[in-house]
Amino acid sequence: MPSDEQSIIAVNEAFYAAFAGRDLTVMEDLWAQSRPISCIHPGWGALHDRPSIMASWASILTGDEAPLIRCEHVYVRVADTAATVVCEEVLGDSRLAATNGFVYENGAWRLWHHHAGPIARRVTPKPKPLLN
Amino acid sequence: MPSDEQSIIAVNEAFYAAFAGRDLTVMEDLWAQSRPISCIHPGWGALHDRPSIMASWASILTGDEAPLIRCEHVYVRVADTAATVVCEEVLGDSRLAATNGFVYENGAWRLWHHHAGPIARRVTPKPKPLLN
């Protein structure tokens, strides 16, 4: 049986696979259904309702500039039925810092928050990624 | 007895009061001691260790440009012993979207994650803030 950390990493990876694969159906399934959700795209104000969030993903995933994105440097923390993943999103030569919040819902970990923004500078050396 | 939501809002407000008041001692006390913490300042890469995070706050709070910051549009969600606050940070004419993650530790809610980045555009009308 996978640990919570492994399950959350798998859902986080599925999120970026749906993102890179422009798969809106999977993207919608990855978000919590029974809990409020929120999403902050780079430079956007926060979206707090499911229709706006899914419309934003539809726009991003079907646009001409849908990003070839991948995820690196994944850190996971779990506290009972919620978890926070901090990672870096790589798009060509650009990197973004991302926060992905997960909640345990009906037997599975689902996204309840996403926040990403560009990294303009690095202040300290990058520590080795850890599960913590 | 205050609800979890009220307690978390109070700690979130204390965070911005310490930020605006340049109070590094209070700032340090607001962060979890027994759990890993992380912090993503605007444009920075993620910091994952307490010494780096507290050094970053020391730099920000003691700098010539320590911001007169306030918090608006606060949304709180709780799942057992973790919570996510999404809010806007107001600095003069600028606004930032912020994610503040909290964890319940030794009888109190404490920060275990902060992520902030500038808002460049607003896509949808701002909904009325709610506790949800």
PDB file of C-alpha atoms in Angstrom:
ATOM      1  CA  MET A   1       0.000   0.000   0.000  1.00  0.00           C
ATOM      2  CA  PRO A   2       1.549   3.341  -0.966  1.00  0.00           C
ATOM      3  CA  SER A   3       2.244   5.858   1.749  1.00  0.00           C
ATOM      4  CA  ASP A   4       0.419   9.174   1.797  1.00  0.00           C
ATOM      5  CA  GLU A   5       3.578  10.843   0.526  1.00  0.00           C
ATOM      6  CA  GLN A   6       3.848   8.448  -2.411  1.00  0.00           C
ATOM      7  CA  SER A   7       0.158   8.849  -3.227  1.00  0.00           C
ATOM      8  CA  ILE A   8       0.429  12.637  -3.113  1.00  0.00           C
ATOM      9  CA  ILE A   9       3.537  12.645  -5.312  1.00  0.00           C
ATOM     10  CA  ALA A  10       1.651  10.462  -7.803  1.00  0.00           C
ATOM     11  CA  VAL A  11      -1.284  12.897  -7.896  1.00  0.00           C
ATOM     12  CA  ASN A  12       1.117  15.820  -8.192  1.00  0.00           C
ATOM     13  CA  GLU A  13       2.767  14.056 -11.148  1.00  0.00           C
ATOM     14  CA  ALA A  14      -0.647  13.368 -12.687  1.00  0.00           C
ATOM     15  CA  PHE A  15      -1.418  17.080 -12.390  1.00  0.00           C
ATOM     16  CA  TYR A  16       1.690  18.008 -14.382  1.00  0.00           C
ATOM     17  CA  ALA A  17       1.067  15.184 -16.879  1.00  0.00           C
ATOM     18  CA  ALA A  18      -2.446  16.560 -17.485  1.00  0.00           C
ATOM     19  CA  PHE A  19      -0.989  20.054 -17.714  1.00  0.00           C
ATOM     20  CA  ALA A  20       1.675  19.057 -20.265  1.00  0.00           C
ATOM     21  CA  GLY A  21      -0.705  16.715 -22.095  1.00  0.00           C
ATOM     22  CA  ARG A  22      -3.464  19.324 -22.334  1.00  0.00           C
ATOM     23  CA  ASP A  23      -5.897  16.822 -20.816  1.00  0.00           C
ATOM     24  CA  LEU A  24      -8.725  18.885 -19.380  1.00  0.00           C
ATOM     25  CA  THR A  25     -10.794  15.840 -18.382  1.00  0.00           C
ATOM     26  CA  VAL A  26      -8.031  14.460 -16.186  1.00  0.00           C
ATOM     27  CA  MET A  27      -7.275  17.959 -14.905  1.00  0.00           C
ATOM     28  CA  GLU A  28     -10.893  18.380 -13.766  1.00  0.00           C
ATOM     29  CA  ASP A  29     -10.866  14.961 -12.084  1.00  0.00           C
ATOM     30  CA  LEU A  30      -7.748  15.826 -10.094  1.00  0.00           C
ATOM     31  CA  TRP A  31      -9.454  18.673  -8.234  1.00  0.00           C
ATOM     32  CA  ALA A  32     -11.540  18.115  -5.109  1.00  0.00           C
ATOM     33  CA  GLN A  33     -15.285  17.904  -5.649  1.00  0.00           C
ATOM     34  CA  SER A  34     -16.639  18.245  -2.129  1.00  0.00           C
ATOM     35  CA  ARG A  35     -14.355  20.975  -0.787  1.00  0.00           C
ATOM     36  CA  PRO A  36     -13.829  24.587  -1.858  1.00  0.00           C
ATOM     37  CA  ILE A  37     -10.874  24.971  -4.197  1.00  0.00           C
ATOM     38  CA  SER A  38      -8.675  27.894  -5.201  1.00  0.00           C
ATOM     39  CA  CYS A  39      -6.100  28.616  -7.886  1.00  0.00           C
ATOM     40  CA  ILE A  40      -3.539  31.379  -8.454  1.00  0.00           C
ATOM     41  CA  HIS A  41      -1.989  31.263 -11.917  1.00  0.00           C
ATOM     42  CA  PRO A  42       1.230  33.264 -12.497  1.00  0.00           C
ATOM     43  CA  GLY A  43       0.365  36.962 -12.282  1.00  0.00           C
ATOM     44  CA  TRP A  44      -3.359  36.319 -11.809  1.00  0.00           C
ATOM     45  CA  GLY A  45      -5.550  37.136  -8.859  1.00  0.00           C
ATOM     46  CA  ALA A  46      -6.876  34.146  -6.938  1.00  0.00           C
ATOM     47  CA  LEU A  47      -9.804  32.201  -8.375  1.00  0.00           C
ATOM     48  CA  HIS A  48     -12.080  30.725  -5.713  1.00  0.00           C
ATOM     49  CA  ASP A  49     -14.888  28.962  -7.534  1.00  0.00           C
ATOM     50  CA  ARG A  50     -14.837  25.751  -9.542  1.00  0.00           C
ATOM     51  CA  PRO A  51     -16.350  27.153 -12.773  1.00  0.00           C
ATOM     52  CA  SER A  52     -13.784  29.960 -12.969  1.00  0.00           C
ATOM     53  CA  ILE A  53     -10.914  27.616 -12.132  1.00  0.00           C
ATOM     54  CA  MET A  54     -11.922  25.026 -14.708  1.00  0.00           C
ATOM     55  CA  ALA A  55     -12.512  27.751 -17.324  1.00  0.00           C
ATOM     56  CA  SER A  56      -8.996  29.018 -16.616  1.00  0.00           C
ATOM     57  CA  TRP A  57      -7.541  25.537 -17.178  1.00  0.00           C
ATOM     58  CA  ALA A  58      -9.580  25.139 -20.357  1.00  0.00           C
ATOM     59  CA  SER A  59      -8.149  28.419 -21.603  1.00  0.00           C
ATOM     60  CA  ILE A  60      -4.573  27.492 -20.663  1.00  0.00           C
ATOM     61  CA  LEU A  61      -4.685  23.913 -21.924  1.00  0.00           C
ATOM     62  CA  THR A  62      -6.312  24.705 -25.255  1.00  0.00           C
ATOM     63  CA  GLY A  63      -4.372  27.881 -26.033  1.00  0.00           C
ATOM     64  CA  ASP A  64      -1.694  28.139 -28.665  1.00  0.00           C
ATOM     65  CA  GLU A  65       0.851  28.586 -25.925  1.00  0.00           C
ATOM     66  CA  ALA A  66      -0.140  25.605 -23.768  1.00  0.00           C
ATOM     67  CA  PRO A  67       3.116  24.987 -21.949  1.00  0.00           C
ATOM     68  CA  LEU A  68       5.427  22.012 -22.179  1.00  0.00           C
ATOM     69  CA  ILE A  69       5.799  21.871 -18.439  1.00  0.00           C
ATOM     70  CA  ARG A  70       7.547  19.513 -16.093  1.00  0.00           C
ATOM     71  CA  CYS A  71       7.976  19.408 -12.339  1.00  0.00           C
ATOM     72  CA  GLU A  72      11.207  19.162 -10.327  1.00  0.00           C
ATOM     73  CA  HIS A  73      12.426  19.485  -6.725  1.00  0.00           C
ATOM     74  CA  VAL A  74       9.298  18.111  -5.084  1.00  0.00           C
ATOM     75  CA  TYR A  75       8.873  18.530  -1.329  1.00  0.00           C
ATOM     76  CA  VAL A  76       5.855  16.941   0.365  1.00  0.00           C
ATOM     77  CA  ARG A  77       4.423  17.538   3.819  1.00  0.00           C
ATOM     78  CA  VAL A  78       1.340  15.805   5.189  1.00  0.00           C
ATOM     79  CA  ALA A  79      -0.794  16.736   8.197  1.00  0.00           C
ATOM     80  CA  ASP A  80      -3.707  14.297   8.596  1.00  0.00           C
ATOM     81  CA  THR A  81      -6.069  14.915   5.670  1.00  0.00           C
ATOM     82  CA  ALA A  82      -4.223  17.817   4.041  1.00  0.00           C
ATOM     83  CA  ALA A  83      -0.854  18.111   2.361  1.00  0.00           C
ATOM     84  CA  THR A  84       1.353  20.770   0.854  1.00  0.00           C
ATOM     85  CA  VAL A  85       3.639  20.121  -2.098  1.00  0.00           C
ATOM     86  CA  VAL A  86       6.258  22.715  -2.993  1.00  0.00           C
ATOM     87  CA  CYS A  87       8.008  22.195  -6.316  1.00  0.00           C
ATOM     88  CA  GLU A  88       9.512  23.935  -9.314  1.00  0.00           C
ATOM     89  CA  GLU A  89       7.815  24.084 -12.684  1.00  0.00           C
ATOM     90  CA  VAL A  90      10.189  24.052 -15.664  1.00  0.00           C
ATOM     91  CA  LEU A  91       9.048  25.630 -18.945  1.00  0.00           C
ATOM     92  CA  GLY A  92      11.900  25.866 -21.394  1.00  0.00           C
ATOM     93  CA  ASP A  93      14.456  28.182 -19.844  1.00  0.00           C
ATOM     94  CA  SER A  94      11.993  29.492 -17.248  1.00  0.00           C
ATOM     95  CA  ARG A  95      11.354  28.201 -13.766  1.00  0.00           C
ATOM     96  CA  LEU A  96       8.392  28.857 -11.533  1.00  0.00           C
ATOM     97  CA  ALA A  97       7.924  28.158  -7.846  1.00  0.00           C
ATOM     98  CA  ALA A  98       4.703  26.289  -7.168  1.00  0.00           C
ATOM     99  CA  THR A  99       2.575  25.452  -4.162  1.00  0.00           C
ATOM    100  CA  ASN A 100       0.099  22.615  -4.609  1.00  0.00           C
ATOM    101  CA  GLY A 101      -2.341  21.934  -1.790  1.00  0.00           C
ATOM    102  CA  PHE A 102      -4.026  18.540  -1.506  1.00  0.00           C
ATOM    103  CA  VAL A 103      -6.922  17.273   0.585  1.00  0.00           C
ATOM    104  CA  TYR A 104      -7.996  13.686   1.244  1.00  0.00           C
ATOM    105  CA  GLU A 105     -11.484  13.259  -0.198  1.00  0.00           C
ATOM    106  CA  ASN A 106     -13.490  10.060  -0.646  1.00  0.00           C
ATOM    107  CA  GLY A 107     -10.456   7.806  -0.425  1.00  0.00           C
ATOM    108  CA  ALA A 108      -8.117   9.796  -2.665  1.00  0.00           C
ATOM    109  CA  TRP A 109      -5.851  12.829  -2.545  1.00  0.00           C
ATOM    110  CA  ARG A 110      -7.183  15.695  -4.627  1.00  0.00           C
ATOM    111  CA  LEU A 111      -6.001  19.234  -5.364  1.00  0.00           C
ATOM    112  CA  TRP A 112      -7.667  21.989  -3.405  1.00  0.00           C
ATOM    113  CA  HIS A 113      -5.145  24.755  -4.188  1.00  0.00           C
ATOM    114  CA  HIS A 114      -2.553  25.669  -6.809  1.00  0.00           C
ATOM    115  CA  HIS A 115      -0.283  28.727  -6.788  1.00  0.00           C
ATOM    116  CA  ALA A 116       2.574  29.342  -9.230  1.00  0.00           C
ATOM    117  CA  GLY A 117       4.809  32.295  -9.990  1.00  0.00           C
ATOM    118  CA  PRO A 118       8.089  32.896 -11.808  1.00  0.00           C
ATOM    119  CA  ILE A 119      11.439  32.620 -10.057  1.00  0.00           C
ATOM    120  CA  ALA A 120      13.473  35.739 -10.760  1.00  0.00           C
ATOM    121  CA  ARG A 121      16.346  35.042  -8.414  1.00  0.00           C
ATOM    122  CA  ARG A 122      17.759  32.380  -6.186  1.00  0.00           C
ATOM    123  CA  VAL A 123      18.949  33.523  -2.792  1.00  0.00           C
ATOM    124  CA  THR A 124      20.412  30.378  -1.308  1.00  0.00           C
ATOM    125  CA  PRO A 125      21.891  27.217  -2.792  1.00  0.00           C
ATOM    126  CA  LYS A 126      19.218  24.680  -3.653  1.00  0.00           C
ATOM    127  CA  PRO A 127      19.046  22.006  -0.954  1.00  0.00           C
ATOM    128  CA  LYS A 128      18.748  18.379  -1.912  1.00  0.00           C
ATOM    129  CA  PRO A 129      15.056  17.497  -2.410  1.00  0.00           C
ATOM    130  CA  LEU A 130      13.612  15.504   0.440  1.00  0.00           C
ATOM    131  CA  LEU A 131      10.322  14.036   1.446  1.00  0.00           C
ATOM    132  CA  ASN A 132       9.582  15.841   4.675  1.00  0.00           C
TER     133      ASN A 132
ATOM    134  CA  MET B   1     -13.895  29.324  22.388  1.00  0.00           C
ATOM    135  CA  PRO B   2     -12.873  30.575  18.945  1.00  0.00           C
ATOM    136  CA  SER B   3     -13.409  28.318  15.970  1.00  0.00           C
ATOM    137  CA  ASP B   4     -10.464  27.004  14.012  1.00  0.00           C
ATOM    138  CA  GLU B   5     -11.296  29.506  11.279  1.00  0.00           C
ATOM    139  CA  GLN B   6     -11.270  32.414  13.723  1.00  0.00           C
ATOM    140  CA  SER B   7      -8.018  31.226  15.289  1.00  0.00           C
ATOM    141  CA  ILE B   8      -6.367  30.855  11.896  1.00  0.00           C
ATOM    142  CA  ILE B   9      -7.546  34.299  10.776  1.00  0.00           C
ATOM    143  CA  ALA B  10      -6.083  35.725  13.996  1.00  0.00           C
ATOM    144  CA  VAL B  11      -2.707  34.079  13.329  1.00  0.00           C
ATOM    145  CA  ASN B  12      -2.827  35.236   9.710  1.00  0.00           C
ATOM    146  CA  GLU B  13      -3.464  38.787  10.950  1.00  0.00           C
ATOM    147  CA  ALA B  14      -0.619  38.456  13.452  1.00  0.00           C
ATOM    148  CA  PHE B  15       1.650  37.427  10.583  1.00  0.00           C
ATOM    149  CA  TYR B  16       0.836  40.604   8.645  1.00  0.00           C
ATOM    150  CA  ALA B  17       1.068  42.725  11.799  1.00  0.00           C
ATOM    151  CA  ALA B  18       4.574  41.354  12.417  1.00  0.00           C
ATOM    152  CA  PHE B  19       5.400  41.912   8.751  1.00  0.00           C
ATOM    153  CA  ALA B  20       4.198  45.533   8.776  1.00  0.00           C
ATOM    154  CA  GLY B  21       5.613  46.164  12.249  1.00  0.00           C
ATOM    155  CA  ARG B  22       9.023  44.707  11.383  1.00  0.00           C
ATOM    156  CA  ASP B  23       8.793  42.457  14.434  1.00  0.00           C
ATOM    157  CA  LEU B  24      11.168  39.584  13.765  1.00  0.00           C
ATOM    158  CA  THR B  25      10.641  38.023  17.205  1.00  0.00           C
ATOM    159  CA  VAL B  26       6.903  37.664  16.673  1.00  0.00           C
ATOM    160  CA  MET B  27       7.494  36.556  13.085  1.00  0.00           C
ATOM    161  CA  GLU B  28       9.765  33.733  14.274  1.00  0.00           C
ATOM    162  CA  ASP B  29       7.223  32.665  16.894  1.00  0.00           C
ATOM    163  CA  LEU B  30       4.457  32.425  14.308  1.00  0.00           C
ATOM    164  CA  TRP B  31       6.218  29.667  12.353  1.00  0.00           C
ATOM    165  CA  ALA B  32       5.939  25.998  13.297  1.00  0.00           C
ATOM    166  CA  GLN B  33       8.791  24.596  15.367  1.00  0.00           C
ATOM    167  CA  SER B  34       8.242  20.853  15.112  1.00  0.00           C
ATOM    168  CA  ARG B  35       7.318  20.568  11.422  1.00  0.00           C
ATOM    169  CA  PRO B  36       9.256  21.368   8.263  1.00  0.00           C
ATOM    170  CA  ILE B  37       8.462  24.826   6.925  1.00  0.00           C
ATOM    171  CA  SER B  38       8.817  26.481   3.524  1.00  0.00           C
ATOM    172  CA  CYS B  39       8.626  30.007   2.145  1.00  0.00           C
ATOM    173  CA  ILE B  40       8.429  31.469  -1.356  1.00  0.00           C
ATOM    174  CA  HIS B  41       8.932  35.240  -1.410  1.00  0.00           C
ATOM    175  CA  PRO B  42       7.895  37.134  -4.572  1.00  0.00           C
ATOM    176  CA  GLY B  43      10.264  36.124  -7.370  1.00  0.00           C
ATOM    177  CA  TRP B  44      12.391  33.936  -5.117  1.00  0.00           C
ATOM    178  CA  GLY B  45      12.957  30.218  -5.271  1.00  0.00           C
ATOM    179  CA  ALA B  46      11.493  28.211  -2.406  1.00  0.00           C
ATOM    180  CA  LEU B  47      13.306  28.187   0.929  1.00  0.00           C
ATOM    181  CA  HIS B  48      12.928  24.929   2.833  1.00  0.00           C
ATOM    182  CA  ASP B  49      14.945  25.265   6.018  1.00  0.00           C
ATOM    183  CA  ARG B  50      14.274  27.356   9.093  1.00  0.00           C
ATOM    184  CA  PRO B  51      17.631  29.225   9.196  1.00  0.00           C
ATOM    185  CA  SER B  52      17.262  30.369   5.572  1.00  0.00           C
ATOM    186  CA  ILE B  53      13.627  31.341   6.071  1.00  0.00           C
ATOM    187  CA  MET B  54      14.299  33.327   9.234  1.00  0.00           C
ATOM    188  CA  ALA B  55      17.332  34.989   7.628  1.00  0.00           C
ATOM    189  CA  SER B  56      15.104  36.010   4.726  1.00  0.00           C
ATOM    190  CA  TRP B  57      12.599  37.573   7.111  1.00  0.00           C
ATOM    191  CA  ALA B  58      15.384  39.326   8.995  1.00  0.00           C
ATOM    192  CA  SER B  59      16.590  40.775   5.696  1.00  0.00           C
ATOM    193  CA  ILE B  60      13.112  41.849   4.616  1.00  0.00           C
ATOM    194  CA  LEU B  61      12.002  43.260   7.972  1.00  0.00           C
ATOM    195  CA  THR B  62      15.174  45.219   8.650  1.00  0.00           C
ATOM    196  CA  GLY B  63      15.740  46.522   5.132  1.00  0.00           C
ATOM    197  CA  ASP B  64      15.223  50.096   4.063  1.00  0.00           C
ATOM    198  CA  GLU B  65      12.295  48.984   1.983  1.00  0.00           C
ATOM    199  CA  ALA B  66      10.471  46.944   4.630  1.00  0.00           C
ATOM    200  CA  PRO B  67       6.943  47.081   3.283  1.00  0.00           C
ATOM    201  CA  LEU B  68       3.904  48.754   4.772  1.00  0.00           C
ATOM    202  CA  ILE B  69       1.770  45.737   4.062  1.00  0.00           C
ATOM    203  CA  ARG B  70      -1.802  44.851   4.827  1.00  0.00           C
ATOM    204  CA  CYS B  71      -3.979  41.844   4.059  1.00  0.00           C
ATOM    205  CA  GLU B  72      -7.387  41.773   2.343  1.00  0.00           C
ATOM    206  CA  HIS B  73      -9.845  39.259   0.868  1.00  0.00           C
ATOM    207  CA  VAL B  74      -9.064  36.421   3.262  1.00  0.00           C
ATOM    208  CA  TYR B  75     -10.350  32.928   2.445  1.00  0.00           C
ATOM    209  CA  VAL B  76      -9.799  30.141   4.977  1.00  0.00           C
ATOM    210  CA  ARG B  77     -10.125  26.388   4.539  1.00  0.00           C
ATOM    211  CA  VAL B  78      -9.428  23.851   7.271  1.00  0.00           C
ATOM    212  CA  ALA B  79      -8.873  20.091   6.970  1.00  0.00           C
ATOM    213  CA  ASP B  80      -8.214  18.561  10.386  1.00  0.00           C
ATOM    214  CA  THR B  81      -4.788  19.816  11.514  1.00  0.00           C
ATOM    215  CA  ALA B  82      -3.869  21.841   8.425  1.00  0.00           C
ATOM    216  CA  ALA B  83      -5.339  24.940   6.842  1.00  0.00           C
ATOM    217  CA  THR B  84      -4.872  27.063   3.763  1.00  0.00           C
ATOM    218  CA  VAL B  85      -5.419  30.809   3.734  1.00  0.00           C
ATOM    219  CA  VAL B  86      -5.581  32.617   0.407  1.00  0.00           C
ATOM    220  CA  CYS B  87      -5.501  36.394   0.594  1.00  0.00           C
ATOM    221  CA  GLU B  88      -4.264  39.539  -1.092  1.00  0.00           C
ATOM    222  CA  GLU B  89      -1.337  41.577   0.171  1.00  0.00           C
ATOM    223  CA  VAL B  90      -1.632  45.331  -0.409  1.00  0.00           C
ATOM    224  CA  LEU B  91       1.549  47.413  -0.652  1.00  0.00           C
ATOM    225  CA  GLY B  92       0.783  50.921  -1.805  1.00  0.00           C
ATOM    226  CA  ASP B  93      -0.615  50.621  -5.305  1.00  0.00           C
ATOM    227  CA  SER B  94       0.552  47.029  -5.690  1.00  0.00           C
ATOM    228  CA  ARG B  95      -1.304  43.854  -4.873  1.00  0.00           C
ATOM    229  CA  LEU B  96       0.080  40.372  -4.400  1.00  0.00           C
ATOM    230  CA  ALA B  97      -1.712  37.048  -4.220  1.00  0.00           C
ATOM    231  CA  ALA B  98      -0.662  35.049  -1.178  1.00  0.00           C
ATOM    232  CA  THR B  99      -0.991  31.480   0.037  1.00  0.00           C
ATOM    233  CA  ASN B 100      -0.409  30.926   3.733  1.00  0.00           C
ATOM    234  CA  GLY B 101      -0.353  27.357   5.005  1.00  0.00           C
ATOM    235  CA  PHE B 102      -0.980  26.624   8.670  1.00  0.00           C
ATOM    236  CA  VAL B 103      -0.530  23.521  10.788  1.00  0.00           C
ATOM    237  CA  TYR B 104      -1.889  22.791  14.271  1.00  0.00           C
ATOM    238  CA  GLU B 105       1.095  22.331  16.574  1.00  0.00           C
ATOM    239  CA  ASN B 106       1.152  22.044  20.364  1.00  0.00           C
ATOM    240  CA  GLY B 107      -2.269  23.603  20.796  1.00  0.00           C
ATOM    241  CA  ALA B 108      -1.869  26.496  18.360  1.00  0.00           C
ATOM    242  CA  TRP B 109      -2.032  27.198  14.643  1.00  0.00           C
ATOM    243  CA  ARG B 110       1.364  28.030  13.185  1.00  0.00           C
ATOM    244  CA  LEU B 111       2.647  28.872   9.706  1.00  0.00           C
ATOM    245  CA  TRP B 112       4.281  26.057   7.804  1.00  0.00           C
ATOM    246  CA  HIS B 113       4.221  27.707   4.356  1.00  0.00           C
ATOM    247  CA  HIS B 114       4.080  31.164   2.768  1.00  0.00           C
ATOM    248  CA  HIS B 115       3.972  31.965  -0.951  1.00  0.00           C
ATOM    249  CA  ALA B 116       3.400  35.423  -2.422  1.00  0.00           C
ATOM    250  CA  GLY B 117       3.625  36.895  -5.897  1.00  0.00           C
ATOM    251  CA  PRO B 118       2.446  40.034  -7.682  1.00  0.00           C
ATOM    252  CA  ILE B 119      -0.942  40.227  -9.359  1.00  0.00           C
ATOM    253  CA  ALA B 120      -0.514  41.529 -12.897  1.00  0.00           C
ATOM    254  CA  ARG B 121      -4.065  41.014 -14.075  1.00  0.00           C
ATOM    255  CA  ARG B 122      -7.485  40.095 -12.857  1.00  0.00           C
ATOM    256  CA  VAL B 123      -9.407  37.645 -14.993  1.00  0.00           C
ATOM    257  CA  THR B 124     -12.758  37.446 -13.271  1.00  0.00           C
ATOM    258  CA  PRO B 125     -14.678  39.818 -11.016  1.00  0.00           C
ATOM    259  CA  LYS B 126     -13.617  39.484  -7.404  1.00  0.00           C
ATOM    260  CA  PRO B 127     -16.164  37.396  -5.501  1.00  0.00           C
ATOM    261  CA  LYS B 128     -17.273  38.441  -2.062  1.00  0.00           C
ATOM    262  CA  PRO B 129     -14.809  37.079   0.511  1.00  0.00           C
ATOM    263  CA  LEU B 130     -16.133  34.117   2.434  1.00  0.00           C
ATOM    264  CA  LEU B 131     -14.992  31.737   5.102  1.00  0.00           C
ATOM    265  CA  ASN B 132     -15.126  28.426   3.332  1.00  0.00           C
TER     266      ASN B 132
END
